[in-house]
PDB file of C-alpha atoms in Angstrom:
ATOM      1  CA  VAL A1115     -27.280   7.138   0.048  1.00 92.00           C
ATOM      2  CA  ARG A1116     -25.397   9.379  -2.189  1.00 97.00           C
ATOM      3  CA  TYR A1117     -22.459  10.949  -1.475  1.00 97.00           C
ATOM      4  CA  GLY A1118     -20.620  14.563  -3.536  1.00 97.00           C
ATOM      5  CA  TYR A1119     -18.459  17.345  -2.077  1.00 97.00           C
ATOM      6  CA  ILE A1120     -19.676  21.136  -1.082  1.00 96.00           C
ATOM      7  CA  ASP A1121     -16.458  23.717  -0.282  1.00 93.00           C
ATOM      8  CA  LYS A1122     -16.021  25.382   2.870  1.00 93.00           C
ATOM      9  CA  ASN A1123     -19.605  28.326   2.491  1.00 95.00           C
ATOM     10  CA  ASP A1124     -22.032  24.384   1.661  1.00 96.00           C
ATOM     11  CA  SER A1125     -21.878  25.004  -1.911  1.00 95.00           C
ATOM     12  CA  MET A1126     -22.087  21.785  -3.937  1.00 96.00           C
ATOM     13  CA  ILE A1127     -19.355  21.654  -6.000  1.00 96.00           C
ATOM     14  CA  ILE A1128     -19.598  17.970  -6.532  1.00 97.00           C
ATOM     15  CA  LYS A1129     -22.415  16.400  -7.370  1.00 96.00           C
ATOM     16  CA  PRO A1130     -23.456  13.167  -4.621  1.00 97.00           C
ATOM     17  CA  VAL A1131     -23.513  10.145  -7.320  1.00 97.00           C
ATOM     18  CA  TYR A1132     -21.246   7.946  -5.869  1.00 98.00           C
ATOM     19  CA  GLU A1133     -21.503   5.124  -3.711  1.00 97.00           C
ATOM     20  CA  TYR A1134     -19.208   6.116  -1.359  1.00 97.00           C
ATOM     21  CA  ALA A1135     -16.407   8.963  -1.186  1.00 98.00           C
ATOM     22  CA  MET A1136     -13.260   9.263   1.011  1.00 98.00           C
ATOM     23  CA  PRO A1137     -12.037  12.533   1.604  1.00 97.00           C
ATOM     24  CA  PHE A1138      -9.291  14.632  -1.011  1.00 97.00           C
ATOM     25  CA  VAL A1139      -6.285  13.927  -0.046  1.00 97.00           C
ATOM     26  CA  GLU A1140      -3.804  15.275  -2.764  1.00 97.00           C
ATOM     27  CA  GLY A1141      -5.946  17.268  -4.278  1.00 97.00           C
ATOM     28  CA  VAL A1142      -7.730  13.753  -5.239  1.00 98.00           C
ATOM     29  CA  ALA A1143     -10.260  11.351  -4.099  1.00 98.00           C
ATOM     30  CA  VAL A1144     -11.546   7.452  -3.675  1.00 98.00           C
ATOM     31  CA  VAL A1145     -15.128   6.915  -5.040  1.00 98.00           C
ATOM     32  CA  LYS A1146     -17.055   4.646  -5.386  1.00 98.00           C
ATOM     33  CA  GLN A1147     -20.022   3.669  -8.098  1.00 97.00           C
ATOM     34  CA  TYR A1148     -21.746   0.362  -9.403  1.00 96.00           C
ATOM     35  CA  ASP A1149     -19.954  -1.228  -7.245  1.00 97.00           C
ATOM     36  CA  ARG A1150     -16.573  -0.349  -8.505  1.00 98.00           C
ATOM     37  CA  ASN A1151     -13.637   2.730  -7.186  1.00 98.00           C
ATOM     38  CA  GLY A1152     -11.674   4.897  -9.286  1.00 98.00           C
ATOM     39  CA  MET A1153     -10.040   8.590  -8.555  1.00 98.00           C
ATOM     40  CA  ILE A1154     -11.335  12.389  -9.201  1.00 98.00           C
ATOM     41  CA  ASP A1155      -9.920  15.493  -8.669  1.00 98.00           C
ATOM     42  CA  THR A1156     -11.656  18.699  -6.988  1.00 96.00           C
ATOM     43  CA  LYS A1157     -13.628  19.630  -9.839  1.00 96.00           C
ATOM     44  CA  GLY A1158     -15.272  15.924 -10.419  1.00 97.00           C
ATOM     45  CA  LYS A1159     -13.203  14.831 -12.884  1.00 98.00           C
ATOM     46  CA  GLU A1160     -12.431  10.917 -13.394  1.00 98.00           C
ATOM     47  CA  VAL A1161      -8.471  11.138 -12.735  1.00 98.00           C
ATOM     48  CA  LEU A1162      -8.213   6.743 -12.888  1.00 98.00           C
ATOM     49  CA  PRO A1163     -11.259   4.998 -14.571  1.00 98.00           C
ATOM     50  CA  ILE A1164     -13.892   4.242 -11.544  1.00 98.00           C
ATOM     51  CA  LYS A1165     -13.502   0.056 -12.870  1.00 98.00           C
ATOM     52  CA  TYR A1166     -11.061  -1.035  -9.482  1.00 98.00           C
ATOM     53  CA  ILE A1167     -11.896  -3.821  -6.757  1.00 98.00           C
ATOM     54  CA  PHE A1168     -10.825  -1.342  -4.722  1.00 98.00           C
ATOM     55  CA  VAL A1169      -8.545   1.859  -4.326  1.00 98.00           C
ATOM     56  CA  SER A1170      -6.258   3.011  -1.360  1.00 97.00           C
ATOM     57  CA  SER A1171      -6.035   6.921  -0.324  1.00 96.00           C
ATOM     58  CA  MET A1172      -2.971   8.760  -1.573  1.00 95.00           C
ATOM     59  CA  ASN A1173       0.166   8.479   0.410  1.00 94.00           C
ATOM     60  CA  ASN A1174       3.279  10.697  -0.357  1.00 93.00           C
ATOM     61  CA  GLY A1175       2.293  10.329  -3.972  1.00 97.00           C
ATOM     62  CA  TYR A1176       1.670   6.893  -4.020  1.00 97.00           C
ATOM     63  CA  PHE A1177      -1.434   4.877  -3.352  1.00 98.00           C
ATOM     64  CA  TRP A1178      -2.564   0.828  -4.517  1.00 98.00           C
ATOM     65  CA  VAL A1179      -5.059  -0.207  -7.241  1.00 98.00           C
ATOM     66  CA  ALA A1180      -6.470  -3.529  -7.452  1.00 98.00           C
ATOM     67  CA  ASN A1181      -8.594  -5.409  -9.997  1.00 98.00           C
ATOM     68  CA  GLU A1182      -9.032  -9.457 -10.327  1.00 98.00           C
ATOM     69  CA  ASP A1183      -5.900 -10.018 -10.491  1.00 98.00           C
ATOM     70  CA  GLY A1184      -3.858  -8.254  -7.949  1.00 98.00           C
ATOM     71  CA  LEU A1185      -2.085  -5.619  -6.440  1.00 98.00           C
ATOM     72  CA  ALA A1186      -0.820  -3.309  -7.675  1.00 98.00           C
ATOM     73  CA  LEU A1187       1.548   0.503  -7.308  1.00 98.00           C
ATOM     74  CA  PHE A1188       0.489   3.142  -8.973  1.00 98.00           C
ATOM     75  CA  ASN A1189       1.847   7.014  -8.552  1.00 98.00           C
ATOM     76  CA  ASN A1190       0.226  10.301  -8.378  1.00 97.00           C
ATOM     77  CA  LYS A1191       0.312  10.670 -12.332  1.00 97.00           C
ATOM     78  CA  MET A1192      -2.026   7.676 -12.562  1.00 98.00           C
ATOM     79  CA  LYS A1193       1.152   5.481 -13.470  1.00 98.00           C
ATOM     80  CA  PRO A1194       0.949   1.363 -12.221  1.00 98.00           C
ATOM     81  CA  LEU A1195       4.786   1.189 -10.938  1.00 98.00           C
ATOM     82  CA  THR A1196       3.970  -2.159 -10.611  1.00 98.00           C
ATOM     83  CA  GLN A1197       2.064  -4.519 -12.432  1.00 98.00           C
ATOM     84  CA  PHE A1198      -1.572  -6.493 -10.452  1.00 98.00           C
ATOM     85  CA  LEU A1199       0.829  -9.626  -8.795  1.00 97.00           C
ATOM     86  CA  TYR A1200       0.577  -8.606  -4.783  1.00 98.00           C
ATOM     87  CA  GLN A1201      -2.220 -10.299  -3.078  1.00 98.00           C
ATOM     88  CA  ASP A1202      -1.273  -7.952  -0.525  1.00 97.00           C
ATOM     89  CA  ALA A1203       0.718  -4.587   1.562  1.00 97.00           C
ATOM     90  CA  ASN A1204       1.664  -2.452   3.992  1.00 94.00           C
ATOM     91  CA  PRO A1205       1.953   1.447   3.949  1.00 93.00           C
ATOM     92  CA  LEU A1206       5.439   2.639   2.802  1.00 94.00           C
ATOM     93  CA  SER A1207       8.169   2.130   5.872  1.00 92.00           C
ATOM     94  CA  GLU A1208      10.671   4.218   5.932  1.00 93.00           C
ATOM     95  CA  LYS A1209      11.656   3.253   2.206  1.00 93.00           C
ATOM     96  CA  LEU A1210      10.225   0.391   0.938  1.00 97.00           C
ATOM     97  CA  TYR A1211       6.913  -1.346   0.923  1.00 97.00           C
ATOM     98  CA  PRO A1212       6.115  -5.031   2.894  1.00 98.00           C
ATOM     99  CA  VAL A1213       3.692  -6.832  -0.072  1.00 98.00           C
ATOM    100  CA  LEU A1214       2.744  -9.778  -0.173  1.00 98.00           C
ATOM    101  CA  ARG A1215       2.685 -12.296  -3.928  1.00 98.00           C
ATOM    102  CA  ASP A1216       2.247 -15.724  -4.465  1.00 97.00           C
ATOM    103  CA  GLY A1217       2.494 -16.132  -0.453  1.00 98.00           C
ATOM    104  CA  LYS A1218       5.271 -14.623   1.206  1.00 98.00           C
ATOM    105  CA  TRP A1219       5.944 -10.858   1.824  1.00 98.00           C
ATOM    106  CA  GLY A1220       9.116  -9.335   0.474  1.00 98.00           C
ATOM    107  CA  TYR A1221      10.245  -5.538  -0.039  1.00 98.00           C
ATOM    108  CA  ILE A1222       9.643  -3.259  -2.625  1.00 98.00           C
ATOM    109  CA  ASN A1223      10.588   0.791  -3.936  1.00 97.00           C
ATOM    110  CA  THR A1224       8.871   3.602  -4.766  1.00 97.00           C
ATOM    111  CA  LYS A1225       9.446   3.395  -7.717  1.00 97.00           C
ATOM    112  CA  GLY A1226       7.682  -0.410  -7.675  1.00 97.00           C
ATOM    113  CA  LYS A1227      11.431  -2.264  -8.133  1.00 98.00           C
ATOM    114  CA  GLU A1228      11.562  -5.338  -5.834  1.00 97.00           C
ATOM    115  CA  LYS A1229      14.300  -4.599  -3.567  1.00 97.00           C
ATOM    116  CA  ILE A1230      14.304  -7.639  -1.242  1.00 98.00           C
ATOM    117  CA  ALA A1231      12.612 -10.769  -2.853  1.00 98.00           C
ATOM    118  CA  CYS A1232       9.408 -12.483  -1.136  1.00 98.00           C
ATOM    119  CA  GLN A1233      10.872 -15.106   0.274  1.00 98.00           C
ATOM    120  CA  TYR A1234       9.511 -14.587   4.293  1.00 98.00           C
ATOM    121  CA  ASP A1235       6.014 -15.371   5.579  1.00 98.00           C
ATOM    122  CA  VAL A1236       6.361 -12.271   7.846  1.00 96.00           C
ATOM    123  CA  ALA A1237       7.844  -9.063   6.755  1.00 96.00           C
ATOM    124  CA  MET A1238       7.794  -6.300   9.306  1.00 94.00           C
ATOM    125  CA  PRO A1239       7.614  -2.348   8.137  1.00 94.00           C
ATOM    126  CA  PHE A1240      11.122  -0.860   9.349  1.00 95.00           C
ATOM    127  CA  LYS A1241      12.386   1.288  11.917  1.00 92.00           C
ATOM    128  CA  ASP A1242      15.487   2.611  11.905  1.00 93.00           C
ATOM    129  CA  GLY A1243      16.629   0.491   8.246  1.00 95.00           C
ATOM    130  CA  ARG A1244      16.217  -2.926  10.246  1.00 94.00           C
ATOM    131  CA  ALA A1245      12.633  -4.785  10.033  1.00 94.00           C
ATOM    132  CA  MET A1246      11.928  -8.711  11.416  1.00 93.00           C
ATOM    133  CA  VAL A1247      11.183 -11.164   9.358  1.00 96.00           C
ATOM    134  CA  MET A1248       9.942 -14.547   9.732  1.00 95.00           C
ATOM    135  CA  LYS A1249      11.490 -17.919   7.587  1.00 97.00           C
ATOM    136  CA  ASP A1250      10.181 -20.839   8.357  1.00 96.00           C
ATOM    137  CA  LYS A1251       9.457 -20.371  11.255  1.00 94.00           C
ATOM    138  CA  LYS A1252      12.622 -18.987  12.627  1.00 94.00           C
ATOM    139  CA  TYR A1253      12.922 -15.173  13.374  1.00 93.00           C
ATOM    140  CA  GLY A1254      15.796 -13.104  12.482  1.00 93.00           C
ATOM    141  CA  ILE A1255      16.415  -9.305  11.544  1.00 94.00           C
ATOM    142  CA  ILE A1256      17.052  -7.448   7.506  1.00 97.00           C
ATOM    143  CA  ASP A1257      19.081  -4.111   6.671  1.00 97.00           C
ATOM    144  CA  TYR A1258      17.401  -2.327   3.207  1.00 96.00           C
ATOM    145  CA  SER A1259      20.379  -4.358   1.236  1.00 96.00           C
ATOM    146  CA  GLY A1260      17.942  -7.602   2.892  1.00 97.00           C
ATOM    147  CA  ASP A1261      21.296  -8.331   3.831  1.00 97.00           C
ATOM    148  CA  TYR A1262      21.123 -10.319   7.988  1.00 97.00           C
ATOM    149  CA  ILE A1263      21.960  -8.384  10.998  1.00 95.00           C
ATOM    150  CA  LEU A1264      20.337 -10.748  13.290  1.00 92.00           C
ATOM    151  CA  PRO A1265      19.845 -14.044  11.368  1.00 92.00           C
ATOM    152  CA  LEU A1266      17.184 -16.499  10.673  1.00 92.00           C
ATOM    153  CA  GLU A1267      17.443 -18.308  14.100  1.00 90.00           C
ATOM    154  CA  TYR A1268      14.898 -16.947  16.796  1.00 82.00           C
ATOM    155  CA  GLY A1269      12.243 -19.262  17.403  1.00 82.00           C
ATOM    156  CA  ASP A1270      10.172 -16.293  19.151  1.00 76.00           C
ATOM    157  CA  ALA A1271      10.019 -13.298  18.812  1.00 69.00           C
ATOM    158  CA  GLY A1272       8.179  -9.244  19.398  1.00 60.00           C
ATOM    159  CA  MET A1273       8.369  -5.469  20.054  1.00 57.00           C
ATOM    160  CA  ARG A1274       8.208  -4.504  23.550  1.00 55.00           C
ATOM    161  CA  SER A1275       9.276  -0.109  24.000  1.00 51.00           C
ATOM    162  CA  GLN A1276      10.022  -0.048  20.981  1.00 61.00           C
ATOM    163  CA  ALA A1277      12.886  -2.590  21.043  1.00 60.00           C
ATOM    164  CA  TYR A1278      12.702  -6.223  19.179  1.00 62.00           C
ATOM    165  CA  VAL A1279      12.801  -9.281  21.382  1.00 61.00           C
ATOM    166  CA  PHE A1280      14.025 -12.440  19.929  1.00 63.00           C
ATOM    167  CA  SER A1281      14.135 -15.829  22.485  1.00 56.00           C
TER     168      SER A1281
END
């Protein structure tokens, strides 16, 4: 099976040459060819080379790309903002991405700058300027600067009705 794209009138606009093709988001689509991923524009022009292990869909001008070394954050100009050094990343939460590097979680901003060092065993998304983190089996809450609002001293934590609960 090969994938391509048609317009609203069912006219072929991009021939079915891809192993997989995602919907267009912000003017680009993730496509897969020969077991590698990249991006094309609405005319079918390759805007990100089809050479990567993984490419996420565009989200508010940013997306993640993986090669053999790890994940990197890219912008909508197809420029890498970080090196390929993350093992995992979660969606942007408020103004920071939770990222996993060398087995520890931290946070980077949309410019690719590490704002809160990768030091946590768990780093939850930010909500209302706060994020729950866990280090050495103790939970706490940090702000955008990484300062503790609630120190790392709780052995158990969770969410109930959109509020953190600690014990």
